[in-house]
Amino acid sequence: MKMPTKRTRLIDIAEATGVSLMTVSQALNPRPNSVRVSTHTRNKVLAAAKEMGYRPNLFAQRLVSRRTDIIGLVIDTEASHIYKNIMAEVERLTFEAGLRLQVGMVHDRFEAIKQYVDDFLGYGIENVLCFAHSYEFSDQVLPLFDPFDDALFISQPSSDNRYAFVSPDYYHNFLEAMRYLLQLGHRRIIFVKSNYDTIDCRLRAKAYRDAHLELGLLPDETLIYSKPLPFLNALPVVDRLLDELLPQRPDALILGNDEAVIWTMKGLRQRGLRIPEDLSILSMDFGSLSMGITPEITSIDNRHQEIARRAVEVVCHNAKRGEQEGKWLVQENIPGRLVLGNSCLKR
């Protein structure tokens, strides 16, 4: 079939089939309380539309029908593994629910986030998922989403205002990890914390302190490492970190994710240190790599699938609710679990 050289319009289909423009519109986009189109005519219009390569104007359809089947999503391109895993599961679940995602990808740029928000508003998108709000300028980002009736944040926003969110239970998850290491007899646990003052970092730091206090121990604040740190995905970066950490004589390290742990273990081995005999190591974000190396990595499973499932459940309710139904304003922390590997040893 010869491909059309220009965009096919409804009027083109009407002229080709010999029916009115209104009939073509109703045949292709059925609406209640509009003209009735017979099965024969509808089939003729559909066949002509296919033959002529017609593609619907989705933006125009949304303006007419006010459909809410598109969900806006903003994510940081350098987000942690857990956010990327949540997004992948959100995409799968929204597709299964008959919804689609319009994704905006940014990194650490307020103006880029603002532009995506403006785009969503311009397209009439009412339901938005935000993964990109844990910045030093978070107080500027959060109000951007106020115009949306149904904005849902992944991870609790750093704000006193009532924003809807679904989040890993950072405090509970980290507390369980700290209890485990302390029960093994570790007393010099270095927590490699992000230098951002985000709520997840604050909650983990609180859990670090509380776990010590539960055992009547005084937490050593110098063991919470919070200097600016690039991704631990190369030996030169790991070496710079270890040069600072090892003089503090740690007996355990807690790092951001499995990739960071694997690179750090390589750096430790090159310095003649054994895992876990000389140093235990734990990941804050369980992934597929955890159980695929030796030793297997003890990790926090933040249950990204459950977070995504709950987020999509809320989004679907809000997107498809009737006029008499209220929206769900959820604020939920989803507890995770500790997955035990062989990277931690009793002292």
Tab-separated table of C-alpha atoms in Angstrom:
chain	number	residue	atom	x	y	z
A	1	MET	CA	0.000	0.000	0.000
A	2	LYS	CA	1.309	3.430	-0.887
A	3	MET	CA	2.005	5.513	2.190
A	4	PRO	CA	0.263	8.887	2.382
A	5	THR	CA	2.457	11.909	1.652
A	6	LYS	CA	0.576	14.147	4.108
A	7	ARG	CA	-1.465	13.730	7.264
A	8	THR	CA	-4.925	12.343	6.545
A	9	ARG	CA	-7.749	14.486	7.895
A	10	LEU	CA	-11.310	13.577	8.825
A	11	ILE	CA	-12.550	15.623	5.853
A	12	ASP	CA	-10.402	13.476	3.546
A	13	ILE	CA	-12.053	10.318	4.839
A	14	ALA	CA	-15.498	11.911	4.529
A	15	GLU	CA	-14.858	12.784	0.873
A	16	ALA	CA	-13.491	9.288	0.135
A	17	THR	CA	-16.476	7.490	1.688
A	18	GLY	CA	-19.244	9.914	0.693
A	19	VAL	CA	-20.500	10.471	4.227
A	20	SER	CA	-20.630	13.571	6.400
A	21	LEU	CA	-17.755	14.840	8.506
A	22	MET	CA	-19.859	14.311	11.658
A	23	THR	CA	-20.473	10.683	10.694
A	24	VAL	CA	-16.736	10.074	10.205
A	25	SER	CA	-15.968	11.661	13.575
A	26	GLN	CA	-18.569	9.532	15.351
A	27	ALA	CA	-17.448	6.340	13.591
A	28	LEU	CA	-13.829	6.832	14.589
A	29	ASN	CA	-14.455	8.293	18.057
A	30	PRO	CA	-17.868	7.078	19.294
A	31	ARG	CA	-19.507	9.437	21.796
A	32	PRO	CA	-22.807	9.044	23.622
A	33	ASN	CA	-25.680	11.332	22.669
A	34	SER	CA	-24.219	11.950	19.200
A	35	VAL	CA	-25.298	10.856	15.714
A	36	ARG	CA	-26.044	7.171	15.256
A	37	VAL	CA	-23.815	5.351	12.767
A	38	SER	CA	-24.802	2.001	11.285
A	39	THR	CA	-22.436	-0.953	11.441
A	40	HIS	CA	-22.062	-0.933	7.660
A	41	THR	CA	-21.117	2.767	7.578
A	42	ARG	CA	-18.755	2.465	10.524
A	43	ASN	CA	-16.938	-0.457	8.907
A	44	LYS	CA	-16.636	1.492	5.643
A	45	VAL	CA	-15.172	4.499	7.475
A	46	LEU	CA	-12.754	2.355	9.490
A	47	ALA	CA	-11.543	0.566	6.356
A	48	ALA	CA	-10.981	3.872	4.559
A	49	ALA	CA	-9.166	5.337	7.559
A	50	LYS	CA	-6.828	2.352	7.658
A	51	GLU	CA	-6.210	2.437	3.916
A	52	MET	CA	-5.461	6.163	4.010
A	53	GLY	CA	-3.095	5.882	6.993
A	54	TYR	CA	-5.229	8.023	9.300
A	55	ARG	CA	-3.715	8.765	12.719
A	56	PRO	CA	-5.950	10.372	15.353
A	57	ASN	CA	-5.110	13.736	16.883
A	58	LEU	CA	-4.794	12.628	20.493
A	59	PHE	CA	-4.479	16.153	21.829
A	60	ALA	CA	-7.738	17.189	20.168
A	61	GLN	CA	-9.452	14.069	21.481
A	62	ARG	CA	-8.398	14.897	25.010
A	63	LEU	CA	-9.718	18.438	24.725
A	64	VAL	CA	-13.095	17.089	23.611
A	65	SER	CA	-13.464	14.042	25.830
A	66	ARG	CA	-11.445	15.162	28.879
A	67	ARG	CA	-10.060	11.635	29.067
A	68	THR	CA	-7.513	10.993	31.812
A	69	ASP	CA	-5.749	7.931	30.417
A	70	ILE	CA	-2.321	9.594	30.287
A	71	ILE	CA	-0.244	9.845	33.458
A	72	GLY	CA	2.578	12.371	33.652
A	73	LEU	CA	5.827	11.199	35.258
A	74	VAL	CA	9.002	13.104	36.071
A	75	ILE	CA	12.154	11.229	37.081
A	76	ASP	CA	15.792	12.148	37.576
A	77	THR	CA	18.068	10.515	35.007
A	78	GLU	CA	20.588	9.854	37.784
A	79	ALA	CA	18.037	8.615	40.306
A	80	SER	CA	19.015	5.736	42.579
A	81	HIS	CA	18.347	2.179	41.471
A	82	ILE	CA	15.216	1.870	43.572
A	83	TYR	CA	13.509	4.761	41.747
A	84	LYS	CA	14.381	3.316	38.353
A	85	ASN	CA	13.045	-0.079	39.433
A	86	ILE	CA	9.847	1.534	40.710
A	87	MET	CA	9.411	3.418	37.423
A	88	ALA	CA	9.854	0.231	35.375
A	89	GLU	CA	7.178	-1.520	37.421
A	90	VAL	CA	4.885	1.534	37.237
A	91	GLU	CA	5.170	1.465	33.445
A	92	ARG	CA	4.185	-2.210	33.329
A	93	LEU	CA	1.252	-1.815	35.701
A	94	THR	CA	-0.150	1.352	34.116
A	95	PHE	CA	-0.075	-0.285	30.693
A	96	GLU	CA	-1.965	-3.284	32.049
A	97	ALA	CA	-4.517	-0.876	33.561
A	98	GLY	CA	-5.152	0.783	30.197
A	99	LEU	CA	-3.201	3.917	31.084
A	100	ARG	CA	-0.105	5.377	29.479
A	101	LEU	CA	2.853	7.386	30.709
A	102	GLN	CA	4.231	10.654	29.387
A	103	VAL	CA	7.716	10.728	30.892
A	104	GLY	CA	9.930	13.712	31.559
A	105	MET	CA	13.591	13.011	32.363
A	106	VAL	CA	15.773	15.604	34.067
A	107	HIS	CA	18.751	15.907	36.362
A	108	ASP	CA	19.180	18.506	39.056
A	109	ARG	CA	17.627	21.331	36.999
A	110	PHE	CA	14.696	23.294	38.343
A	111	GLU	CA	13.868	24.917	34.993
A	112	ALA	CA	13.657	21.516	33.263
A	113	ILE	CA	11.232	20.202	35.888
A	114	LYS	CA	9.163	23.380	35.547
A	115	GLN	CA	9.020	22.950	31.755
A	116	TYR	CA	7.731	19.392	32.058
A	117	VAL	CA	5.109	20.528	34.558
A	118	ASP	CA	4.009	23.257	32.141
A	119	ASP	CA	3.806	20.663	29.352
A	120	PHE	CA	1.622	18.367	31.447
A	121	LEU	CA	-0.691	21.240	32.325
A	122	GLY	CA	-0.846	22.314	28.703
A	123	TYR	CA	-1.896	18.823	27.611
A	124	GLY	CA	-4.581	18.685	30.276
A	125	ILE	CA	-2.876	15.883	32.209
A	126	GLU	CA	-4.309	15.779	35.706
A	127	ASN	CA	-2.547	12.783	37.260
A	128	VAL	CA	1.195	13.054	37.815
A	129	LEU	CA	3.857	10.919	39.481
A	130	CYS	CA	6.957	12.770	40.649
A	131	PHE	CA	10.233	10.968	41.304
A	132	ALA	CA	12.384	14.109	41.006
A	133	HIS	CA	12.045	16.251	44.108
A	134	SER	CA	14.922	15.350	46.460
A	135	TYR	CA	17.165	18.324	45.771
A	136	GLU	CA	18.641	21.210	47.656
A	137	PHE	CA	15.970	23.303	45.872
A	138	SER	CA	13.073	20.992	46.830
A	139	ASP	CA	11.195	23.905	48.379
A	140	GLN	CA	10.930	25.364	44.858
A	141	VAL	CA	10.017	22.093	43.129
A	142	LEU	CA	7.104	20.992	45.300
A	143	PRO	CA	4.838	24.037	44.678
A	144	LEU	CA	5.118	23.393	40.920
A	145	PHE	CA	2.808	20.424	41.410
A	146	ASP	CA	0.137	22.310	43.375
A	147	PRO	CA	-2.006	22.984	40.245
A	148	PHE	CA	-2.508	19.237	39.736
A	149	ASP	CA	-5.523	17.824	41.485
A	150	ASP	CA	-3.887	14.395	41.633
A	151	ALA	CA	-0.102	14.600	42.083
A	152	LEU	CA	1.578	11.662	43.823
A	153	PHE	CA	5.196	11.738	44.971
A	154	ILE	CA	7.432	8.697	45.148
A	155	SER	CA	9.272	9.090	48.458
A	156	GLN	CA	8.066	11.515	51.095
A	157	PRO	CA	8.621	15.165	50.113
A	158	SER	CA	10.667	17.373	52.432
A	159	SER	CA	7.784	19.655	53.319
A	160	ASP	CA	5.357	20.349	56.134
A	161	ASN	CA	2.528	20.638	53.589
A	162	ARG	CA	0.201	17.706	52.931
A	163	TYR	CA	1.482	16.089	49.749
A	164	ALA	CA	0.360	12.631	48.705
A	165	PHE	CA	3.188	10.105	48.588
A	166	VAL	CA	4.099	6.432	48.569
A	167	SER	CA	7.586	5.746	49.860
A	168	PRO	CA	9.974	3.098	51.092
A	169	ASP	CA	9.945	3.075	54.886
A	170	TYR	CA	13.474	4.395	55.119
A	171	TYR	CA	13.506	4.629	58.916
A	172	HIS	CA	12.154	1.126	59.582
A	173	ASN	CA	14.304	-0.486	56.895
A	174	PHE	CA	17.542	1.136	58.050
A	175	LEU	CA	16.757	0.478	61.717
A	176	GLU	CA	16.443	-3.255	60.978
A	177	ALA	CA	19.782	-3.231	59.149
A	178	MET	CA	21.515	-1.414	62.001
A	179	ARG	CA	20.037	-3.751	64.607
A	180	TYR	CA	21.374	-6.699	62.636
A	181	LEU	CA	24.917	-5.312	62.428
A	182	LEU	CA	24.943	-4.319	66.099
A	183	GLN	CA	23.694	-7.758	67.117
A	184	LEU	CA	26.619	-9.240	65.181
A	185	GLY	CA	28.899	-7.215	67.436
A	186	HIS	CA	29.871	-4.383	65.103
A	187	ARG	CA	30.644	-1.149	66.883
A	188	ARG	CA	32.344	0.953	64.218
A	189	ILE	CA	29.723	1.014	61.462
A	190	ILE	CA	30.296	3.662	58.809
A	191	PHE	CA	27.108	4.837	57.108
A	192	VAL	CA	27.988	6.397	53.726
A	193	LYS	CA	25.177	8.955	53.542
A	194	SER	CA	24.302	11.300	50.699
A	195	ASN	CA	25.353	14.904	51.295
A	196	TYR	CA	21.815	16.053	50.353
A	197	ASP	CA	19.679	16.969	53.340
A	198	THR	CA	16.691	14.984	52.073
A	199	ILE	CA	14.107	13.315	54.268
A	200	ASP	CA	15.300	9.781	53.447
A	201	CYS	CA	18.850	10.691	54.513
A	202	ARG	CA	17.574	12.280	57.716
A	203	LEU	CA	15.443	9.235	58.532
A	204	ARG	CA	18.342	6.852	57.985
A	205	ALA	CA	20.616	8.987	60.156
A	206	LYS	CA	17.960	8.956	62.889
A	207	ALA	CA	17.680	5.168	62.640
A	208	TYR	CA	21.479	4.927	62.900
A	209	ARG	CA	21.396	6.848	66.164
A	210	ASP	CA	18.299	5.131	67.582
A	211	ALA	CA	19.681	1.631	66.962
A	212	HIS	CA	22.735	2.475	69.056
A	213	LEU	CA	20.661	4.059	71.813
A	214	GLU	CA	18.441	0.952	72.025
A	215	LEU	CA	21.533	-0.958	73.217
A	216	GLY	CA	22.706	1.812	75.498
A	217	LEU	CA	25.481	2.766	73.089
A	218	LEU	CA	26.510	6.310	72.239
A	219	PRO	CA	26.490	6.747	68.441
A	220	ASP	CA	29.677	8.145	66.961
A	221	GLU	CA	28.524	10.948	64.642
A	222	THR	CA	31.884	10.991	62.870
A	223	LEU	CA	31.008	7.585	61.375
A	224	ILE	CA	28.119	9.106	59.390
A	225	TYR	CA	29.924	10.067	56.180
A	226	SER	CA	28.047	12.840	54.379
A	227	LYS	CA	30.545	14.544	52.100
A	228	PRO	CA	29.815	15.107	48.382
A	229	LEU	CA	30.228	11.755	46.678
A	230	PRO	CA	29.983	10.726	42.996
A	231	PHE	CA	28.611	7.337	42.005
A	232	LEU	CA	30.807	4.492	43.222
A	233	ASN	CA	31.123	2.860	39.812
A	234	ALA	CA	34.871	3.021	39.182
A	235	LEU	CA	38.017	2.195	41.178
A	236	PRO	CA	39.448	5.751	41.271
A	237	VAL	CA	36.279	6.982	42.981
A	238	VAL	CA	36.262	4.031	45.390
A	239	ASP	CA	39.935	4.572	46.220
A	240	ARG	CA	39.321	8.201	47.171
A	241	LEU	CA	36.488	7.114	49.452
A	242	LEU	CA	38.469	4.307	51.083
A	243	ASP	CA	41.392	6.673	51.688
A	244	GLU	CA	39.045	8.639	53.947
A	245	LEU	CA	37.115	5.775	55.524
A	246	LEU	CA	39.740	3.168	56.389
A	247	PRO	CA	41.785	5.377	58.782
A	248	GLN	CA	38.643	5.400	60.980
A	249	ARG	CA	39.042	1.618	61.472
A	250	PRO	CA	35.494	0.580	60.503
A	251	ASP	CA	34.293	-2.975	61.095
A	252	ALA	CA	31.269	-2.526	58.777
A	253	LEU	CA	30.272	-0.322	55.844
A	254	ILE	CA	26.743	0.580	54.708
A	255	LEU	CA	26.581	1.764	51.088
A	256	GLY	CA	23.847	2.949	48.734
A	257	ASN	CA	23.292	-0.047	46.432
A	258	ASP	CA	24.726	-3.309	45.142
A	259	GLU	CA	26.777	-1.653	42.396
A	260	ALA	CA	28.496	0.581	44.941
A	261	VAL	CA	29.113	-2.429	47.194
A	262	ILE	CA	30.649	-4.512	44.397
A	263	TRP	CA	33.086	-1.763	43.367
A	264	THR	CA	33.954	-1.098	47.001
A	265	MET	CA	34.629	-4.787	47.642
A	266	LYS	CA	37.007	-4.797	44.687
A	267	GLY	CA	38.836	-1.793	46.097
A	268	LEU	CA	39.054	-3.434	49.532
A	269	ARG	CA	40.435	-6.668	48.103
A	270	GLN	CA	43.145	-4.745	46.253
A	271	ARG	CA	44.182	-3.373	49.650
A	272	GLY	CA	44.418	-6.893	51.070
A	273	LEU	CA	41.158	-6.740	53.069
A	274	ARG	CA	38.761	-9.703	53.102
A	275	ILE	CA	34.970	-9.537	53.011
A	276	PRO	CA	33.489	-10.371	55.499
A	277	GLU	CA	36.428	-11.595	57.605
A	278	ASP	CA	38.034	-8.166	57.972
A	279	LEU	CA	35.089	-5.942	57.153
A	280	SER	CA	31.344	-6.528	56.833
A	281	ILE	CA	29.459	-4.697	54.105
A	282	LEU	CA	25.744	-4.023	53.545
A	283	SER	CA	23.704	-2.496	50.711
A	284	MET	CA	20.775	-0.128	51.247
A	285	ASP	CA	19.057	-1.245	48.036
A	286	PHE	CA	18.675	-4.919	47.140
A	287	GLY	CA	19.022	-5.759	43.458
A	288	SER	CA	19.568	-8.679	41.147
A	289	LEU	CA	23.347	-8.461	41.650
A	290	SER	CA	23.087	-9.127	45.393
A	291	MET	CA	22.896	-12.896	45.146
A	292	GLY	CA	24.994	-13.229	41.979
A	293	ILE	CA	28.456	-12.589	43.418
A	294	THR	CA	30.679	-14.012	46.142
A	295	PRO	CA	30.107	-13.278	48.914
A	296	GLU	CA	26.397	-12.711	48.490
A	297	ILE	CA	25.516	-9.180	49.616
A	298	THR	CA	23.360	-8.576	52.670
A	299	SER	CA	20.877	-5.958	51.439
A	300	ILE	CA	17.760	-4.010	52.294
A	301	ASP	CA	14.914	-5.016	49.999
A	302	ASN	CA	12.879	-1.810	49.715
A	303	ARG	CA	10.081	-3.734	47.927
A	304	HIS	CA	9.951	-1.555	44.838
A	305	GLN	CA	7.239	-3.737	43.296
A	306	GLU	CA	4.879	-3.138	46.212
A	307	ILE	CA	5.580	0.613	46.136
A	308	ALA	CA	4.819	0.705	42.403
A	309	ARG	CA	1.686	-1.415	42.851
A	310	ARG	CA	0.315	0.906	45.527
A	311	ALA	CA	1.222	4.049	43.566
A	312	VAL	CA	-0.543	2.761	40.438
A	313	GLU	CA	-3.545	1.699	42.507
A	314	VAL	CA	-3.891	5.269	43.781
A	315	VAL	CA	-3.296	6.795	40.343
A	316	CYS	CA	-5.864	4.499	38.718
A	317	HIS	CA	-8.479	5.355	41.319
A	318	ASN	CA	-7.909	9.076	40.937
A	319	ALA	CA	-7.773	8.934	37.129
A	320	LYS	CA	-10.982	6.929	36.759
A	321	ARG	CA	-13.035	8.110	39.706
A	322	GLY	CA	-16.501	9.495	39.110
A	323	GLU	CA	-17.623	12.979	40.022
A	324	GLN	CA	-19.115	11.759	43.297
A	325	GLU	CA	-15.982	9.876	44.391
A	326	GLY	CA	-13.278	11.566	46.407
A	327	LYS	CA	-9.615	11.367	45.514
A	328	TRP	CA	-7.234	9.326	47.624
A	329	LEU	CA	-4.745	11.473	49.520
A	330	VAL	CA	-2.384	8.732	50.660
A	331	GLN	CA	0.761	9.168	52.718
A	332	GLU	CA	2.212	5.697	53.052
A	333	ASN	CA	5.602	4.275	53.969
A	334	ILE	CA	5.978	0.710	52.694
A	335	PRO	CA	8.144	-1.414	55.039
A	336	GLY	CA	10.883	-3.494	53.469
A	337	ARG	CA	12.901	-6.462	54.680
A	338	LEU	CA	16.502	-7.439	55.233
A	339	VAL	CA	17.872	-10.040	52.797
A	340	LEU	CA	20.753	-11.899	54.424
A	341	GLY	CA	23.794	-12.774	52.346
A	342	ASN	CA	27.352	-13.695	53.351
A	343	SER	CA	28.881	-10.221	53.346
A	344	CYS	CA	28.420	-9.697	57.102
A	345	LEU	CA	30.160	-11.724	59.817
A	346	LYS	CA	29.770	-11.883	63.582
A	347	ARG	CA	32.532	-10.093	65.492
